[in-house]
Amino acid sequence: MNKDPISQQLESLSEKLSETTAHQAREAKFAEEANLRFSKNLQSFEKYYPDIAKAINNHSVREEFCLHVTTSGHGNFVPKDSDAPIYSQSPIEQTTEQVERQLRKPVLSLTDYTGYGEHQEDERLHVRYMTELTKLMIDIREQGAAPLSTMPEHFPSAIIFGIGLGYHVPLLLERTQFDYIFLIEPDFEQFFASLFCTDWFQVIADIDEQGGCLFFHLGIDHSLFIQDVEKVAEDVGAFALVRSFCYQHTPGKELNTLIKQWIKDYFRFQFGHGFYNDAVTGLAHGIHHIRNQAAWLTKEAQDLNKDTPVFIIGNGPSLDEAEAFIKRNHKKAIIIAAGTSIATLYKKGIPVDFHVLVERPYSNYKIFGEIVPPEVYANTNLVGLSTLYPDTNHRYKWSGIAAKGSEAGTSLLDILALQHLSQTLPKIPYSNPVVANAALSFVLYLGFRNVYLFGVDNGKAPGGAHHSKDSIYRARNDDTEGEGFYHLEIEGHSLPGNFGGHVLSNDLFMIAHAQLEKLLRYYDVTTCLNVGSGAKIDKAMAVHAEDLLDIEGQYDIETTVEQIKAECFSTFPLDDVSEEAIALDGLKELTEHICSIAAEPVTSRQEAADQLRRQARYLYAYKQSKWGHLFHVIRGSLLYYHCPLITLLYTYEDEAFCLEQYQRLNQLWMNYIKEIYTHFCDHYTEKCDLGLE
């Protein structure tokens, strides 16, 4: 029998009333749980992440901020600039499906460690052991073992893009334990909302109990993202990133940009760690700079005219565009030649006030002795990084040394500076990898802000020249009959051009370019002129050479140069560095303990990964100690071996096979560590002989 219309309406209203009542009950329960959860989460962040706790307390939500309770009783959220909530009416069910899907077909970062070269003429200790590593990794690859296809119960790292309301994090950690977890969320408000929905206090406590590391990267944009991750890699080691499970939780333009940035810059974490031979020669060169009574950069001058124009001149092809302007104005500015540009400027008839050099090999010292007459150096001042080949100092009218950060020699000299100068040495920031980086870092440290960059191109136009027409380099490397030196090929990458379009670049110049941008951000400089058609540099003003106005003010360049030399540099009151400061016994203790950890038997991937972490944490404990230079002696080589060791453990499906191959590579690593100690004892004052015939 059909119900009459009134009965149907009453029944419908009753159902709606029941739904409303049930929803109100869900909201009341959620509100009670959410407020308690927020309080516990805030307490946890105050304990473990005080800076984040401060940001939470200072955060002001927008008027539209609202957590919606779903039919499953969980929170949902509509992000700003979005019309739709993040989740369905069943967030946990939806997120569980996503986690399962990404674990079944994981996206894993992977580096090929077979490209170092099997046949190297270079007999340096590090090169020999990297050659052996390459041979072993090729042999392992050729055995054809099946690659890892699903996520194991333990994995080195997770890089999680998008926090949303955090539901995926505890679900993921129930399945796989990670040593290092990076949580990346550009929208701080989403993270703030997650504090009501996810038990972060429990996640943090569990990871802490397991001895893991959890890093939050919140409210960052793509320009700062890689810088943040680099800082973590510097603090804990690049092995935290080389074998990573990459997970995207939420969609979004900002997150997609961050992911593209990660893919683009991933190569930075694989190499360039420095290594033993660089460390020991850097230490030796620092000792020789002390013996040479070199002047060290110790402070800024108080009364420099910071408006004085400074020309930093690299050897890029755009230098030729500005030749006429430089010739008209070079007496009105401090002229700083970066590296081989001193020969280019000599050929153009432009004298130099400071020549900046950074390279440690003897071969570079020899080349620079050939490219200009001795009297050019005799009338020029040198600014070199502390790693510079020390005989270089004697060529110049005056030579000053600036401490390069993250170096064994710098760490040792800091202890000596505290003892004898009552200060540590300033480390001019972002001063590598090329000479233009060191030149700009030096100038900005001194406080100059009226800076022109000429020929600092970090690349070349497609089909264009690679250096100035007057440089020491031959036009083409394959022109064996041509005069000049070989140049590093510029290919493999591209950068936005200074006036649109793009320039071709390479790994070295990509890093150099990024370092220039970091340096300008570090000093918050917006008055630096990037002259010519090289790569665009963020925070530097792009200027065509023909648009530059001649310098009208009067500046006493000679007096300013002499003031820099007299007031900013000091000489150590020492003739030599004592054996006690070198700490050979300390190095013996360090290497023996690392080997004792490495020699312990392991029966699983996780035990082997923990073995590597324990070695690294033991070494990193030396970083801020009186034996900090010993940390730098070992650090680079440890990274060059630990990165492939951790990768090898999680590359193949068969755990037993991975452990067997791990032991082979681990034995090489122990041999390397033992030989580092014996080699160091005999060579810690030996200058770099690379290129010495």
PDB file of N, CA, C and O in Angstrom, residues 325-361:
ATOM      1  N   PHE A 325      83.451  49.769 -22.496  1.00  0.00           N
ATOM      2  CA  PHE A 325      83.064  50.413 -21.233  1.00  0.00           C
ATOM      3  C   PHE A 325      84.140  50.211 -20.178  1.00  0.00           C
ATOM      4  O   PHE A 325      84.494  51.155 -19.455  1.00  0.00           O
ATOM      5  N   ILE A 326      84.681  48.999 -20.064  1.00  0.00           N
ATOM      6  CA  ILE A 326      85.699  48.723 -19.046  1.00  0.00           C
ATOM      7  C   ILE A 326      86.947  49.567 -19.307  1.00  0.00           C
ATOM      8  O   ILE A 326      87.544  50.134 -18.373  1.00  0.00           O
ATOM      9  N   LYS A 327      87.336  49.684 -20.556  1.00  0.00           N
ATOM     10  CA  LYS A 327      88.531  50.469 -20.880  1.00  0.00           C
ATOM     11  C   LYS A 327      88.331  51.943 -20.522  1.00  0.00           C
ATOM     12  O   LYS A 327      89.269  52.618 -20.072  1.00  0.00           O
ATOM     13  N   ARG A 328      87.111  52.443 -20.692  1.00  0.00           N
ATOM     14  CA  ARG A 328      86.856  53.856 -20.369  1.00  0.00           C
ATOM     15  C   ARG A 328      86.793  54.097 -18.864  1.00  0.00           C
ATOM     16  O   ARG A 328      87.047  55.217 -18.397  1.00  0.00           O
ATOM     17  N   ASN A 329      86.466  53.068 -18.083  1.00  0.00           N
ATOM     18  CA  ASN A 329      86.144  53.278 -16.673  1.00  0.00           C
ATOM     19  C   ASN A 329      87.022  52.505 -15.688  1.00  0.00           C
ATOM     20  O   ASN A 329      86.789  52.595 -14.477  1.00  0.00           O
ATOM     21  N   HIS A 330      88.013  51.788 -16.164  1.00  0.00           N
ATOM     22  CA  HIS A 330      88.744  50.897 -15.258  1.00  0.00           C
ATOM     23  C   HIS A 330      89.517  51.644 -14.173  1.00  0.00           C
ATOM     24  O   HIS A 330      89.780  51.086 -13.095  1.00  0.00           O
ATOM     25  N   LYS A 331      89.853  52.890 -14.392  1.00  0.00           N
ATOM     26  CA  LYS A 331      90.566  53.641 -13.357  1.00  0.00           C
ATOM     27  C   LYS A 331      89.628  54.188 -12.283  1.00  0.00           C
ATOM     28  O   LYS A 331      90.089  54.697 -11.257  1.00  0.00           O
ATOM     29  N   LYS A 332      88.324  54.070 -12.517  1.00  0.00           N
ATOM     30  CA  LYS A 332      87.329  54.593 -11.582  1.00  0.00           C
ATOM     31  C   LYS A 332      86.710  53.492 -10.726  1.00  0.00           C
ATOM     32  O   LYS A 332      85.761  53.744  -9.984  1.00  0.00           O
ATOM     33  N   ALA A 333      87.226  52.265 -10.840  1.00  0.00           N
ATOM     34  CA  ALA A 333      86.661  51.124 -10.120  1.00  0.00           C
ATOM     35  C   ALA A 333      87.775  50.188  -9.677  1.00  0.00           C
ATOM     36  O   ALA A 333      88.886  50.203 -10.226  1.00  0.00           O
ATOM     37  N   ILE A 334      87.489  49.392  -8.650  1.00  0.00           N
ATOM     38  CA  ILE A 334      88.404  48.318  -8.261  1.00  0.00           C
ATOM     39  C   ILE A 334      88.212  47.178  -9.258  1.00  0.00           C
ATOM     40  O   ILE A 334      87.099  46.670  -9.438  1.00  0.00           O
ATOM     41  N   ILE A 335      89.282  46.779  -9.912  1.00  0.00           N
ATOM     42  CA  ILE A 335      89.207  45.738 -10.941  1.00  0.00           C
ATOM     43  C   ILE A 335      89.648  44.407 -10.328  1.00  0.00           C
ATOM     44  O   ILE A 335      90.780  44.273  -9.840  1.00  0.00           O
ATOM     45  N   ILE A 336      88.750  43.432 -10.373  1.00  0.00           N
ATOM     46  CA  ILE A 336      89.041  42.107  -9.823  1.00  0.00           C
ATOM     47  C   ILE A 336      88.945  41.090 -10.947  1.00  0.00           C
ATOM     48  O   ILE A 336      87.872  40.902 -11.544  1.00  0.00           O
ATOM     49  N   ALA A 337      90.052  40.454 -11.252  1.00  0.00           N
ATOM     50  CA  ALA A 337      90.099  39.435 -12.302  1.00  0.00           C
ATOM     51  C   ALA A 337      89.880  38.063 -11.683  1.00  0.00           C
ATOM     52  O   ALA A 337      90.563  37.686 -10.731  1.00  0.00           O
ATOM     53  N   ALA A 338      88.921  37.324 -12.222  1.00  0.00           N
ATOM     54  CA  ALA A 338      88.630  35.979 -11.736  1.00  0.00           C
ATOM     55  C   ALA A 338      89.358  34.962 -12.608  1.00  0.00           C
ATOM     56  O   ALA A 338      89.101  34.845 -13.807  1.00  0.00           O
ATOM     57  N   GLY A 339      90.310  34.247 -12.003  1.00  0.00           N
ATOM     58  CA  GLY A 339      90.990  33.160 -12.703  1.00  0.00           C
ATOM     59  C   GLY A 339      91.706  33.591 -13.957  1.00  0.00           C
ATOM     60  O   GLY A 339      92.450  34.578 -13.977  1.00  0.00           O
ATOM     61  N   THR A 340      91.443  32.872 -15.060  1.00  0.00           N
ATOM     62  CA  THR A 340      92.185  33.104 -16.308  1.00  0.00           C
ATOM     63  C   THR A 340      91.821  34.420 -16.986  1.00  0.00           C
ATOM     64  O   THR A 340      92.472  34.792 -17.965  1.00  0.00           O
ATOM     65  N   SER A 341      90.836  35.138 -16.476  1.00  0.00           N
ATOM     66  CA  SER A 341      90.513  36.432 -17.092  1.00  0.00           C
ATOM     67  C   SER A 341      91.661  37.420 -16.951  1.00  0.00           C
ATOM     68  O   SER A 341      91.705  38.416 -17.677  1.00  0.00           O
ATOM     69  N   ILE A 342      92.607  37.148 -16.052  1.00  0.00           N
ATOM     70  CA  ILE A 342      93.752  38.064 -15.933  1.00  0.00           C
ATOM     71  C   ILE A 342      94.540  38.107 -17.235  1.00  0.00           C
ATOM     72  O   ILE A 342      95.054  39.155 -17.645  1.00  0.00           O
ATOM     73  N   ALA A 343      94.621  36.941 -17.921  1.00  0.00           N
ATOM     74  CA  ALA A 343      95.320  36.906 -19.210  1.00  0.00           C
ATOM     75  C   ALA A 343      94.517  37.620 -20.286  1.00  0.00           C
ATOM     76  O   ALA A 343      95.078  38.310 -21.152  1.00  0.00           O
ATOM     77  N   THR A 344      93.211  37.484 -20.246  1.00  0.00           N
ATOM     78  CA  THR A 344      92.342  38.168 -21.207  1.00  0.00           C
ATOM     79  C   THR A 344      92.455  39.676 -21.037  1.00  0.00           C
ATOM     80  O   THR A 344      92.566  40.428 -22.018  1.00  0.00           O
ATOM     81  N   LEU A 345      92.419  40.135 -19.787  1.00  0.00           N
ATOM     82  CA  LEU A 345      92.519  41.575 -19.523  1.00  0.00           C
ATOM     83  C   LEU A 345      93.898  42.113 -19.905  1.00  0.00           C
ATOM     84  O   LEU A 345      94.023  43.244 -20.403  1.00  0.00           O
ATOM     85  N   TYR A 346      94.939  41.316 -19.690  1.00  0.00           N
ATOM     86  CA  TYR A 346      96.292  41.722 -20.098  1.00  0.00           C
ATOM     87  C   TYR A 346      96.334  41.925 -21.607  1.00  0.00           C
ATOM     88  O   TYR A 346      96.886  42.917 -22.109  1.00  0.00           O
ATOM     89  N   LYS A 347      95.699  40.991 -22.313  1.00  0.00           N
ATOM     90  CA  LYS A 347      95.679  41.083 -23.779  1.00  0.00           C
ATOM     91  C   LYS A 347      94.874  42.297 -24.235  1.00  0.00           C
ATOM     92  O   LYS A 347      95.175  42.915 -25.255  1.00  0.00           O
ATOM     93  N   LYS A 348      93.862  42.680 -23.471  1.00  0.00           N
ATOM     94  CA  LYS A 348      93.039  43.839 -23.804  1.00  0.00           C
ATOM     95  C   LYS A 348      93.651  45.148 -23.292  1.00  0.00           C
ATOM     96  O   LYS A 348      93.108  46.227 -23.529  1.00  0.00           O
ATOM     97  N   GLY A 349      94.754  45.040 -22.521  1.00  0.00           N
ATOM     98  CA  GLY A 349      95.420  46.242 -22.011  1.00  0.00           C
ATOM     99  C   GLY A 349      94.749  46.849 -20.801  1.00  0.00           C
ATOM    100  O   GLY A 349      94.837  48.064 -20.576  1.00  0.00           O
ATOM    101  N   ILE A 350      94.079  46.017 -19.984  1.00  0.00           N
ATOM    102  CA  ILE A 350      93.364  46.510 -18.804  1.00  0.00           C
ATOM    103  C   ILE A 350      94.071  46.019 -17.546  1.00  0.00           C
ATOM    104  O   ILE A 350      94.126  44.805 -17.296  1.00  0.00           O
ATOM    105  N   PRO A 351      94.655  46.895 -16.712  1.00  0.00           N
ATOM    106  CA  PRO A 351      95.350  46.463 -15.494  1.00  0.00           C
ATOM    107  C   PRO A 351      94.350  46.013 -14.423  1.00  0.00           C
ATOM    108  O   PRO A 351      93.178  46.373 -14.434  1.00  0.00           O
ATOM    109  N   VAL A 352      94.870  45.227 -13.465  1.00  0.00           N
ATOM    110  CA  VAL A 352      94.033  44.572 -12.454  1.00  0.00           C
ATOM    111  C   VAL A 352      94.505  44.973 -11.066  1.00  0.00           C
ATOM    112  O   VAL A 352      95.711  45.041 -10.808  1.00  0.00           O
ATOM    113  N   ASP A 353      93.564  45.209 -10.146  1.00  0.00           N
ATOM    114  CA  ASP A 353      93.910  45.505  -8.754  1.00  0.00           C
ATOM    115  C   ASP A 353      94.059  44.218  -7.942  1.00  0.00           C
ATOM    116  O   ASP A 353      95.041  44.051  -7.202  1.00  0.00           O
ATOM    117  N   PHE A 354      93.074  43.329  -8.038  1.00  0.00           N
ATOM    118  CA  PHE A 354      93.118  42.043  -7.334  1.00  0.00           C
ATOM    119  C   PHE A 354      92.895  40.908  -8.328  1.00  0.00           C
ATOM    120  O   PHE A 354      92.011  40.982  -9.186  1.00  0.00           O
ATOM    121  N   HIS A 355      93.690  39.866  -8.160  1.00  0.00           N
ATOM    122  CA  HIS A 355      93.486  38.623  -8.909  1.00  0.00           C
ATOM    123  C   HIS A 355      92.988  37.588  -7.901  1.00  0.00           C
ATOM    124  O   HIS A 355      93.583  37.418  -6.836  1.00  0.00           O
ATOM    125  N   VAL A 356      91.877  36.912  -8.220  1.00  0.00           N
ATOM    126  CA  VAL A 356      91.301  35.919  -7.313  1.00  0.00           C
ATOM    127  C   VAL A 356      91.533  34.524  -7.879  1.00  0.00           C
ATOM    128  O   VAL A 356      91.238  34.259  -9.051  1.00  0.00           O
ATOM    129  N   LEU A 357      92.050  33.636  -7.023  1.00  0.00           N
ATOM    130  CA  LEU A 357      92.313  32.241  -7.407  1.00  0.00           C
ATOM    131  C   LEU A 357      91.807  31.307  -6.310  1.00  0.00           C
ATOM    132  O   LEU A 357      91.771  31.674  -5.133  1.00  0.00           O
ATOM    133  N   VAL A 358      91.460  30.081  -6.700  1.00  0.00           N
ATOM    134  CA  VAL A 358      90.930  29.125  -5.721  1.00  0.00           C
ATOM    135  C   VAL A 358      91.546  27.730  -5.826  1.00  0.00           C
ATOM    136  O   VAL A 358      91.464  26.942  -4.886  1.00  0.00           O
ATOM    137  N   GLU A 359      92.135  27.368  -6.958  1.00  0.00           N
ATOM    138  CA  GLU A 359      92.492  25.971  -7.220  1.00  0.00           C
ATOM    139  C   GLU A 359      93.743  25.529  -6.469  1.00  0.00           C
ATOM    140  O   GLU A 359      94.717  26.263  -6.349  1.00  0.00           O
ATOM    141  N   ARG A 360      93.706  24.254  -6.025  1.00  0.00           N
ATOM    142  CA  ARG A 360      94.823  23.707  -5.246  1.00  0.00           C
ATOM    143  C   ARG A 360      95.876  22.962  -6.065  1.00  0.00           C
ATOM    144  O   ARG A 360      97.009  22.840  -5.608  1.00  0.00           O
ATOM    145  N   PRO A 361      95.599  22.415  -7.261  1.00  0.00           N
ATOM    146  CA  PRO A 361      96.612  21.591  -7.937  1.00  0.00           C
ATOM    147  C   PRO A 361      97.846  22.370  -8.399  1.00  0.00           C
ATOM    148  O   PRO A 361      97.754  23.545  -8.768  1.00  0.00           O
TER     149      PRO A 361
END
